[in-house]
Amino acid sequence: VRDIPFCGPPMNEDHLRLFRPLSPTSAHFLLFLLVCACIPALGALPSRRDAVDEFNAWIRQHTTPEDVPIEAFWIGDSYGVGARAIKELSLGDVYARIPMKLVIDYDVAQRGLAEHGVACDNGESSHEADCILLFVALERRRGNDSFWAPYLNVLPRSYEHLPSHFPPTVFHQQLQASTLWHALRQARTTMLHKYNQLYQRVDPPLSFQEFRVAHGHVLTRLIQFSTDNTSNSAESKRPHLIPMTDLVNCKQLTNPELVHHTVFDFESGDHCVSHTRDHFAEGEEVFENYGKPNWWFFMVHGFTLDMNEFDCASVPLENEDGSVEQLCVSVHNLNGYLNDYGGDGDPLVEFRLFVLEHLQAYDTTLAEDEQLVDDPKWTKAERATIRFRMSEKRTLEKVIAELDRRISEQQLQHAAGGEKNEEKTEL
């Protein structure tokens, strides 16, 4: 019931609690009314599966197979849409050379909103992503009349899989021992605050459901690159929604260090270009490695990778002044933390105890979670959250195993040194 689109007052956690369970009779009657109300709107849009063909045709109207040697395809209800190669692609080949007229950025959003009489910036927020969000929401309202309809129709219609849309109880029950649950609650609060900021800027005001879908597009799909040939700094990179490029799903590739990279084509001055980071056969799904840890994947996209060389587990470290610092610990960055760790004894032993204490704060072990995760009683939100905490535990166990190896190696070195000292003494 709380997902009913409405144009009421600003939203917060207390507003969400106002929706109480209905009696079965009332619920069925309300569902009947909603279905009747939604039939015209739903009938106007193709299903995501059918939208794939329209999207591919739209891309072909504005590009060539040489520029975009991939196509969108329907994977299934669980995974939605992906992209696959229409010819063999080698490492470093161009897989998407997209003309900027198909890309939605701040400039496009600003011009489009002005045509609707909507101010992109009103002094409260000047974030470019907010303008893109508003523009996308209004373009979705236009339905098939929008130039971007083939693109928007192929995107998800709901983002219930994103943690910022999960009920807060999921974090409390499944992530109590993880420091991430505080960040997830804050992300949810931030989303509600952003809705309060933006929903009245358009007429009629955005419903909460309209906002959530546009917010999901922006949160999960924005790609940053610079169109300034004098600078490639982080500050010069701006957010863009890039049709086709943002349909490429994430996976660790043969070389984990090769990550997604989209650049502006300064030679043409009118395209953005993405290159493959692995070899893909004709008909094979094309993947990119986004190069992020699982906590980022979970917060932004709602998934975690079983194999992720960039993964790290967030653990809190209390400093001497009482402040709390979040360490993102992995086997790869262990040396830096050991050098800075302020324990009084052996850094290896003390840091091991510190990591072990955090791992044991969970109510379940990794082995138990591996049995629990497929239990049909879990909601999708709960199952995704359990998968994330499994990735945290997996990383922490790897860190402990590496520390055990170093401690054992250190003990052997000390023992060998002691034997040499005894031999010298005897001599």
Short mmCIF file of C-alpha atoms in Angstrom, two decimals:
data_model
loop_
_atom_site.label_atom_id
_atom_site.label_comp_id
_atom_site.label_asym_id
_atom_site.label_seq_id
_atom_site.Cartn_x
_atom_site.Cartn_y
_atom_site.Cartn_z
CA VAL A 1 0.00 0.00 0.00
CA ARG A 2 2.81 2.42 0.74
CA ASP A 3 3.85 2.22 -2.92
CA ILE A 4 0.66 3.90 -4.15
CA PRO A 5 1.64 6.99 -6.17
CA PHE A 6 0.37 10.11 -4.44
CA CYS A 7 0.93 13.84 -4.60
CA GLY A 8 0.52 14.61 -0.94
CA PRO A 9 2.73 16.44 1.54
CA PRO A 10 6.46 15.86 1.94
CA MET A 11 7.51 12.36 2.91
CA ASN A 12 9.53 11.12 5.84
CA GLU A 13 9.80 7.91 7.87
CA ASP A 14 6.80 8.87 10.02
CA HIS A 15 4.64 9.30 6.91
CA LEU A 16 5.58 5.82 5.75
CA ARG A 17 4.44 4.39 9.08
CA LEU A 18 0.97 5.86 8.56
CA PHE A 19 0.16 3.10 6.08
CA ARG A 20 -1.37 0.32 8.16
CA PRO A 21 -2.28 -3.18 6.94
CA LEU A 22 -5.76 -3.32 5.40
CA SER A 23 -8.38 -5.98 5.91
CA PRO A 24 -8.44 -8.57 3.10
CA THR A 25 -11.73 -7.17 1.76
CA SER A 26 -10.46 -3.59 1.69
CA ALA A 27 -7.19 -4.66 0.17
CA HIS A 28 -8.86 -6.56 -2.67
CA PHE A 29 -11.18 -3.65 -3.41
CA LEU A 30 -8.28 -1.19 -3.43
CA LEU A 31 -6.28 -3.49 -5.71
CA PHE A 32 -9.24 -3.63 -8.11
CA LEU A 33 -9.43 0.18 -8.23
CA LEU A 34 -5.68 0.48 -8.79
CA VAL A 35 -5.69 -2.05 -11.63
CA CYS A 36 -8.59 -0.24 -13.31
CA ALA A 37 -6.85 3.10 -12.91
CA CYS A 38 -3.56 1.81 -14.26
CA ILE A 39 -4.83 -0.13 -17.31
CA PRO A 40 -4.75 2.88 -19.67
CA ALA A 41 -1.26 3.90 -18.60
CA LEU A 42 0.14 0.37 -18.68
CA GLY A 43 -1.41 -0.30 -22.04
CA ALA A 44 0.36 2.69 -23.52
CA LEU A 45 3.81 1.29 -22.78
CA PRO A 46 5.36 -1.89 -24.15
CA SER A 47 6.63 -4.51 -21.73
CA ARG A 48 10.34 -4.32 -21.08
CA ARG A 49 10.80 -7.49 -23.11
CA ASP A 50 8.98 -5.95 -26.11
CA ALA A 51 10.72 -2.61 -25.56
CA VAL A 52 14.09 -4.22 -26.29
CA ASP A 53 13.37 -4.51 -30.03
CA GLU A 54 12.16 -0.89 -30.21
CA PHE A 55 15.24 0.26 -28.34
CA ASN A 56 17.60 -1.60 -30.68
CA ALA A 57 15.81 -0.10 -33.69
CA TRP A 58 16.11 3.39 -32.15
CA ILE A 59 19.85 2.91 -31.61
CA ARG A 60 20.27 1.73 -35.21
CA GLN A 61 18.47 4.85 -36.48
CA HIS A 62 21.21 7.00 -34.98
CA THR A 63 24.31 4.77 -35.13
CA THR A 64 25.93 2.06 -37.24
CA PRO A 65 26.88 -1.53 -36.30
CA GLU A 66 30.51 -0.44 -36.59
CA ASP A 67 29.97 2.26 -33.95
CA VAL A 68 27.81 0.08 -31.69
CA PRO A 69 28.62 -3.62 -32.26
CA ILE A 70 26.39 -4.69 -29.37
CA GLU A 71 22.63 -4.97 -28.93
CA ALA A 72 20.23 -5.04 -26.01
CA PHE A 73 18.63 -8.39 -25.17
CA TRP A 74 16.17 -9.71 -22.60
CA ILE A 75 17.93 -11.90 -20.02
CA GLY A 76 14.89 -12.77 -17.92
CA ASP A 77 12.62 -11.50 -15.17
CA SER A 78 15.35 -11.75 -12.53
CA TYR A 79 18.07 -9.88 -14.43
CA GLY A 80 16.12 -7.77 -16.90
CA VAL A 81 18.07 -6.39 -19.86
CA GLY A 82 21.73 -6.79 -20.81
CA ALA A 83 23.91 -6.20 -23.86
CA ARG A 84 25.50 -8.81 -26.13
CA ALA A 85 28.05 -8.71 -28.95
CA ILE A 86 26.76 -8.85 -32.54
CA LYS A 87 30.28 -9.76 -33.69
CA GLU A 88 33.46 -11.00 -32.05
CA LEU A 89 35.03 -8.30 -29.88
CA SER A 90 38.66 -8.25 -28.78
CA LEU A 91 40.16 -6.52 -25.77
CA GLY A 92 40.20 -2.76 -26.38
CA ASP A 93 37.65 -2.71 -29.21
CA VAL A 94 35.01 0.02 -29.28
CA TYR A 95 31.72 -1.49 -28.17
CA ALA A 96 29.71 1.75 -27.98
CA ARG A 97 30.27 5.03 -29.79
CA ILE A 98 27.13 6.92 -28.85
CA PRO A 99 26.22 10.32 -30.39
CA MET A 100 25.68 13.00 -27.76
CA LYS A 101 22.18 13.73 -29.14
CA LEU A 102 21.10 10.44 -27.50
CA VAL A 103 22.77 11.25 -24.18
CA ILE A 104 20.94 12.92 -21.30
CA ASP A 105 23.20 15.32 -19.38
CA TYR A 106 22.77 18.50 -17.37
CA ASP A 107 22.58 20.75 -20.45
CA VAL A 108 19.88 18.60 -22.06
CA ALA A 109 17.95 18.46 -18.78
CA GLN A 110 18.21 22.21 -18.24
CA ARG A 111 16.89 23.00 -21.73
CA GLY A 112 14.13 20.40 -21.47
CA LEU A 113 12.95 21.60 -18.08
CA ALA A 114 12.92 25.21 -19.30
CA GLU A 115 10.50 24.17 -22.07
CA HIS A 116 8.20 22.86 -19.33
CA GLY A 117 8.57 26.11 -17.39
CA VAL A 118 10.53 24.33 -14.67
CA ALA A 119 13.59 25.92 -13.10
CA CYS A 120 16.43 23.45 -12.94
CA ASP A 121 18.03 25.27 -10.00
CA ASN A 122 16.02 27.22 -7.47
CA GLY A 123 18.73 28.03 -4.96
CA GLU A 124 18.05 24.97 -2.80
CA SER A 125 20.00 22.52 -4.90
CA SER A 126 22.27 23.02 -7.87
CA HIS A 127 23.31 19.40 -8.24
CA GLU A 128 23.34 18.39 -11.90
CA ALA A 129 21.97 14.95 -11.08
CA ASP A 130 18.84 16.53 -9.57
CA CYS A 131 18.12 18.32 -12.84
CA ILE A 132 18.58 15.08 -14.77
CA LEU A 133 16.25 13.35 -12.31
CA LEU A 134 13.50 15.94 -12.81
CA PHE A 135 13.92 15.86 -16.58
CA VAL A 136 13.71 12.06 -16.70
CA ALA A 137 10.58 12.08 -14.54
CA LEU A 138 8.86 14.53 -16.90
CA GLU A 139 9.99 12.61 -19.99
CA ARG A 140 8.53 9.44 -18.51
CA ARG A 141 5.24 11.30 -18.06
CA ARG A 142 5.23 12.05 -21.77
CA GLY A 143 5.26 8.33 -22.48
CA ASN A 144 5.82 7.39 -26.11
CA ASP A 145 5.75 11.05 -27.15
CA SER A 146 9.20 11.51 -25.65
CA PHE A 147 12.24 11.36 -27.94
CA TRP A 148 13.85 9.14 -25.29
CA ALA A 149 10.84 6.80 -24.97
CA PRO A 150 12.63 3.79 -26.57
CA TYR A 151 15.43 4.21 -24.02
CA LEU A 152 13.26 4.92 -20.97
CA ASN A 153 10.88 2.06 -21.81
CA VAL A 154 13.68 -0.49 -21.67
CA LEU A 155 14.77 0.63 -18.18
CA PRO A 156 13.32 -0.85 -14.97
CA ARG A 157 9.80 0.26 -14.04
CA SER A 158 10.54 -0.25 -10.36
CA TYR A 159 13.62 -0.14 -8.13
CA GLU A 160 12.40 -2.17 -5.18
CA HIS A 161 15.72 -4.04 -5.28
CA LEU A 162 17.63 -0.93 -4.15
CA PRO A 163 18.47 -0.79 -0.43
CA SER A 164 17.36 2.87 -0.25
CA HIS A 165 13.85 1.50 -0.97
CA PHE A 166 14.02 -1.36 1.56
CA PRO A 167 11.99 -1.21 4.79
CA PRO A 168 14.34 -0.04 7.58
CA THR A 169 13.57 -3.21 9.56
CA VAL A 170 15.53 -5.21 6.97
CA PHE A 171 18.76 -3.38 7.86
CA HIS A 172 18.14 -3.71 11.59
CA GLN A 173 17.42 -7.44 11.43
CA GLN A 174 19.98 -8.56 8.86
CA LEU A 175 22.85 -6.04 9.13
CA GLN A 176 23.09 -5.18 12.82
CA ALA A 177 26.76 -6.10 12.99
CA SER A 178 27.65 -4.24 9.79
CA THR A 179 28.60 -0.59 9.87
CA LEU A 180 26.87 -0.22 6.52
CA TRP A 181 23.38 -0.32 7.99
CA HIS A 182 23.82 3.21 9.36
CA ALA A 183 24.84 4.41 5.89
CA LEU A 184 21.85 2.62 4.34
CA ARG A 185 19.42 4.28 6.74
CA GLN A 186 21.03 7.62 5.92
CA ALA A 187 20.67 6.90 2.18
CA ARG A 188 16.96 6.27 2.70
CA THR A 189 16.59 9.50 4.68
CA THR A 190 18.51 11.39 1.99
CA MET A 191 16.20 10.01 -0.70
CA LEU A 192 13.12 11.18 1.23
CA HIS A 193 14.70 14.59 1.80
CA LYS A 194 15.46 14.90 -1.91
CA TYR A 195 11.84 14.09 -2.73
CA ASN A 196 10.73 16.85 -0.37
CA GLN A 197 13.07 19.23 -2.21
CA LEU A 198 12.03 18.34 -5.73
CA TYR A 199 8.45 17.08 -5.91
CA GLN A 200 6.75 20.48 -6.06
CA ARG A 201 9.01 21.94 -8.75
CA VAL A 202 6.81 20.42 -11.47
CA ASP A 203 3.08 20.75 -12.07
CA PRO A 204 1.37 18.55 -11.13
CA PRO A 205 3.83 17.63 -8.38
CA LEU A 206 5.77 14.39 -8.69
CA SER A 207 4.19 11.40 -7.04
CA PHE A 208 6.50 9.46 -4.76
CA GLN A 209 6.47 6.54 -7.21
CA GLU A 210 7.41 8.80 -10.13
CA PHE A 211 10.26 10.18 -8.07
CA ARG A 212 11.50 6.74 -6.97
CA VAL A 213 11.71 5.45 -10.55
CA ALA A 214 13.55 8.55 -11.82
CA HIS A 215 15.76 8.48 -8.72
CA GLY A 216 16.58 4.83 -9.45
CA HIS A 217 17.55 5.66 -13.05
CA VAL A 218 19.89 8.41 -11.90
CA LEU A 219 21.36 6.53 -8.93
CA THR A 220 22.19 3.35 -10.83
CA ARG A 221 22.94 4.52 -14.37
CA LEU A 222 24.83 7.83 -14.34
CA ILE A 223 28.26 7.61 -16.00
CA GLN A 224 30.84 10.31 -15.33
CA PHE A 225 33.18 11.67 -17.96
CA SER A 226 34.69 15.02 -18.91
CA THR A 227 33.86 17.00 -22.04
CA ASP A 228 36.62 19.49 -21.20
CA ASN A 229 39.78 18.70 -23.19
CA THR A 230 41.85 20.90 -20.90
CA SER A 231 41.18 18.81 -17.81
CA ASN A 232 40.42 15.22 -16.90
CA SER A 233 40.25 15.78 -13.15
CA ALA A 234 37.48 14.32 -11.02
CA GLU A 235 35.99 17.81 -10.69
CA SER A 236 35.66 18.16 -14.46
CA LYS A 237 33.73 14.92 -14.88
CA ARG A 238 29.97 15.37 -15.27
CA PRO A 239 27.08 12.89 -15.01
CA HIS A 240 25.45 11.42 -18.13
CA LEU A 241 22.77 8.86 -18.94
CA ILE A 242 24.14 6.98 -21.96
CA PRO A 243 21.68 4.70 -23.78
CA MET A 244 23.10 1.21 -24.55
CA THR A 245 26.33 1.81 -22.64
CA ASP A 246 24.45 1.73 -19.33
CA LEU A 247 22.83 -1.61 -20.21
CA VAL A 248 26.19 -3.40 -19.89
CA ASN A 249 26.10 -5.41 -16.68
CA CYS A 250 28.86 -5.83 -14.12
CA LYS A 251 31.19 -8.78 -13.66
CA GLN A 252 34.81 -9.37 -12.72
CA LEU A 253 36.71 -10.01 -15.95
CA THR A 254 39.84 -11.96 -16.87
CA ASN A 255 42.03 -9.06 -15.76
CA PRO A 256 40.36 -7.61 -12.64
CA GLU A 257 42.35 -4.39 -12.94
CA LEU A 258 40.70 -3.43 -16.25
CA VAL A 259 37.59 -1.45 -15.30
CA HIS A 260 34.88 0.45 -17.15
CA HIS A 261 36.09 3.58 -18.89
CA THR A 262 33.97 5.93 -21.00
CA VAL A 263 35.52 9.03 -22.60
CA PHE A 264 34.39 11.90 -24.74
CA ASP A 265 35.53 11.72 -28.36
CA PHE A 266 37.22 15.11 -28.77
CA GLU A 267 38.10 14.34 -32.39
CA SER A 268 34.46 14.17 -33.47
CA GLY A 269 33.28 16.47 -30.70
CA ASP A 270 29.93 14.73 -30.67
CA HIS A 271 30.30 11.17 -29.30
CA CYS A 272 31.21 9.34 -26.13
CA VAL A 273 33.15 6.11 -26.52
CA SER A 274 33.49 2.93 -24.44
CA HIS A 275 36.02 0.13 -25.05
CA THR A 276 35.85 -3.55 -24.16
CA ARG A 277 37.91 -4.75 -21.20
CA ASP A 278 37.92 -8.40 -22.27
CA HIS A 279 37.30 -10.69 -25.24
CA PHE A 280 33.68 -11.50 -26.15
CA ALA A 281 32.45 -13.95 -28.75
CA GLU A 282 29.58 -13.13 -31.11
CA GLY A 283 26.29 -13.54 -29.25
CA GLU A 284 28.01 -13.48 -25.83
CA GLU A 285 26.84 -11.05 -23.16
CA VAL A 286 29.24 -8.13 -22.76
CA PHE A 287 30.28 -7.22 -19.22
CA GLU A 288 32.21 -4.43 -17.56
CA ASN A 289 34.02 -4.41 -14.25
CA TYR A 290 32.86 -1.27 -12.43
CA GLY A 291 35.89 -1.49 -10.12
CA LYS A 292 34.04 -0.94 -6.83
CA PRO A 293 33.76 -2.82 -3.51
CA ASN A 294 30.62 -4.79 -2.72
CA TRP A 295 29.36 -2.28 -0.18
CA TRP A 296 29.16 0.27 -3.03
CA PHE A 297 27.49 -2.23 -5.38
CA PHE A 298 24.94 -3.07 -2.70
CA MET A 299 24.13 0.53 -1.79
CA VAL A 300 23.96 1.84 -5.36
CA HIS A 301 22.81 -1.18 -7.39
CA GLY A 302 21.37 -3.67 -4.89
CA PHE A 303 23.69 -6.58 -5.75
CA THR A 304 27.02 -8.04 -4.67
CA LEU A 305 29.65 -9.93 -6.66
CA ASP A 306 30.88 -13.32 -5.41
CA MET A 307 34.23 -12.64 -7.09
CA ASN A 308 35.44 -9.08 -6.57
CA GLU A 309 39.10 -8.12 -6.31
CA PHE A 310 38.05 -4.62 -5.25
CA ASP A 311 36.00 -5.82 -2.31
CA CYS A 312 36.69 -4.69 1.24
CA ALA A 313 34.80 -4.92 4.52
CA SER A 314 33.96 -1.80 6.50
CA VAL A 315 34.96 -2.01 10.17
CA PRO A 316 34.87 0.80 12.76
CA LEU A 317 38.04 1.85 14.54
CA GLU A 318 37.77 4.13 17.57
CA ASN A 319 40.61 6.65 17.73
CA GLU A 320 42.23 7.94 20.90
CA ASP A 321 40.16 11.13 20.77
CA GLY A 322 36.92 9.10 20.75
CA SER A 323 36.15 9.66 17.08
CA VAL A 324 35.25 6.64 14.96
CA GLU A 325 37.02 5.95 11.68
CA GLN A 326 35.64 3.51 9.11
CA LEU A 327 38.32 1.19 7.75
CA CYS A 328 37.61 -0.68 4.52
CA VAL A 329 39.76 -3.74 5.10
CA SER A 330 40.91 -6.30 2.56
CA VAL A 331 43.93 -8.52 1.94
CA HIS A 332 45.17 -6.03 -0.66
CA ASN A 333 45.32 -2.98 1.62
CA LEU A 334 46.33 -4.78 4.80
CA ASN A 335 49.87 -3.39 4.95
CA GLY A 336 48.67 0.20 5.16
CA TYR A 337 46.39 -0.52 8.09
CA LEU A 338 49.02 -2.56 9.92
CA ASN A 339 51.53 0.28 9.59
CA ASP A 340 49.01 2.75 11.05
CA TYR A 341 47.41 0.47 13.64
CA GLY A 342 48.01 1.92 17.07
CA GLY A 343 48.00 -1.19 19.24
CA ASP A 344 50.50 -1.64 22.09
CA GLY A 345 51.50 -5.20 21.23
CA ASP A 346 52.23 -7.10 18.06
CA PRO A 347 50.29 -5.31 15.28
CA LEU A 348 49.54 -8.59 13.50
CA VAL A 349 48.05 -10.24 16.59
CA GLU A 350 46.14 -7.16 17.75
CA PHE A 351 44.73 -6.36 14.33
CA ARG A 352 43.65 -10.00 14.00
CA LEU A 353 41.76 -9.76 17.28
CA PHE A 354 40.19 -6.48 16.12
CA VAL A 355 38.95 -8.01 12.84
CA LEU A 356 37.84 -11.25 14.54
CA GLU A 357 35.80 -9.28 17.08
CA HIS A 358 33.95 -7.56 14.25
CA LEU A 359 33.34 -10.86 12.44
CA GLN A 360 31.99 -12.52 15.60
CA ALA A 361 29.56 -9.65 16.18
CA TYR A 362 27.25 -11.25 13.62
CA ASP A 363 24.60 -13.63 14.94
CA THR A 364 25.35 -16.13 12.19
CA THR A 365 28.49 -17.53 10.59
CA LEU A 366 29.25 -17.50 6.87
CA ALA A 367 28.56 -21.24 6.71
CA GLU A 368 25.16 -20.72 8.33
CA ASP A 369 24.34 -17.87 5.93
CA GLU A 370 25.17 -20.12 2.98
CA GLN A 371 22.42 -22.44 4.22
CA LEU A 372 20.02 -19.61 5.10
CA VAL A 373 20.22 -17.50 1.96
CA ASP A 374 18.08 -19.75 -0.26
CA ASP A 375 15.31 -20.19 2.30
CA PRO A 376 12.04 -19.29 0.50
CA LYS A 377 10.80 -17.37 3.54
CA TRP A 378 13.04 -14.40 2.75
CA THR A 379 11.85 -11.43 0.75
CA LYS A 380 14.05 -10.25 -2.13
CA ALA A 381 15.26 -7.40 0.08
CA GLU A 382 16.21 -9.75 2.91
CA ARG A 383 17.94 -12.20 0.56
CA ALA A 384 19.97 -9.42 -1.07
CA THR A 385 20.97 -8.14 2.36
CA ILE A 386 22.05 -11.60 3.50
CA ARG A 387 24.16 -11.94 0.35
CA PHE A 388 25.86 -8.66 1.16
CA ARG A 389 26.69 -9.63 4.74
CA MET A 390 28.05 -12.92 3.35
CA SER A 391 30.46 -10.94 1.19
CA GLU A 392 31.57 -8.96 4.25
CA LYS A 393 32.19 -12.15 6.22
CA ARG A 394 34.01 -13.72 3.28
CA THR A 395 36.36 -10.73 3.09
CA LEU A 396 36.95 -10.67 6.85
CA GLU A 397 37.73 -14.40 6.87
CA LYS A 398 40.26 -13.89 4.08
CA VAL A 399 41.88 -11.07 6.09
CA ILE A 400 42.09 -13.29 9.18
CA ALA A 401 43.57 -16.14 7.14
CA GLU A 402 46.21 -13.78 5.72
CA LEU A 403 47.03 -12.47 9.21
CA ASP A 404 47.32 -16.07 10.49
CA ARG A 405 49.75 -16.81 7.65
CA ARG A 406 51.88 -13.79 8.51
CA ILE A 407 51.82 -14.55 12.24
CA SER A 408 52.91 -18.14 11.56
CA GLU A 409 55.66 -16.91 9.24
CA GLN A 410 56.79 -14.40 11.88
CA GLN A 411 56.91 -17.11 14.55
CA LEU A 412 59.02 -19.33 12.30
CA GLN A 413 61.42 -16.45 11.67
CA HIS A 414 61.71 -15.78 15.41
CA ALA A 415 62.27 -19.47 16.07
CA ALA A 416 64.97 -19.64 13.41
CA GLY A 417 66.61 -16.53 14.84
CA GLY A 418 66.56 -18.05 18.32
CA GLU A 419 68.26 -21.22 17.13
CA LYS A 420 71.04 -19.18 15.49
CA ASN A 421 71.57 -17.22 18.71
CA GLU A 422 71.86 -20.50 20.69
CA GLU A 423 74.47 -21.80 18.23
CA LYS A 424 76.52 -18.60 18.64
CA THR A 425 76.29 -18.91 22.41
CA GLU A 426 77.57 -22.52 22.34
CA LEU A 427 80.48 -21.44 20.14
#
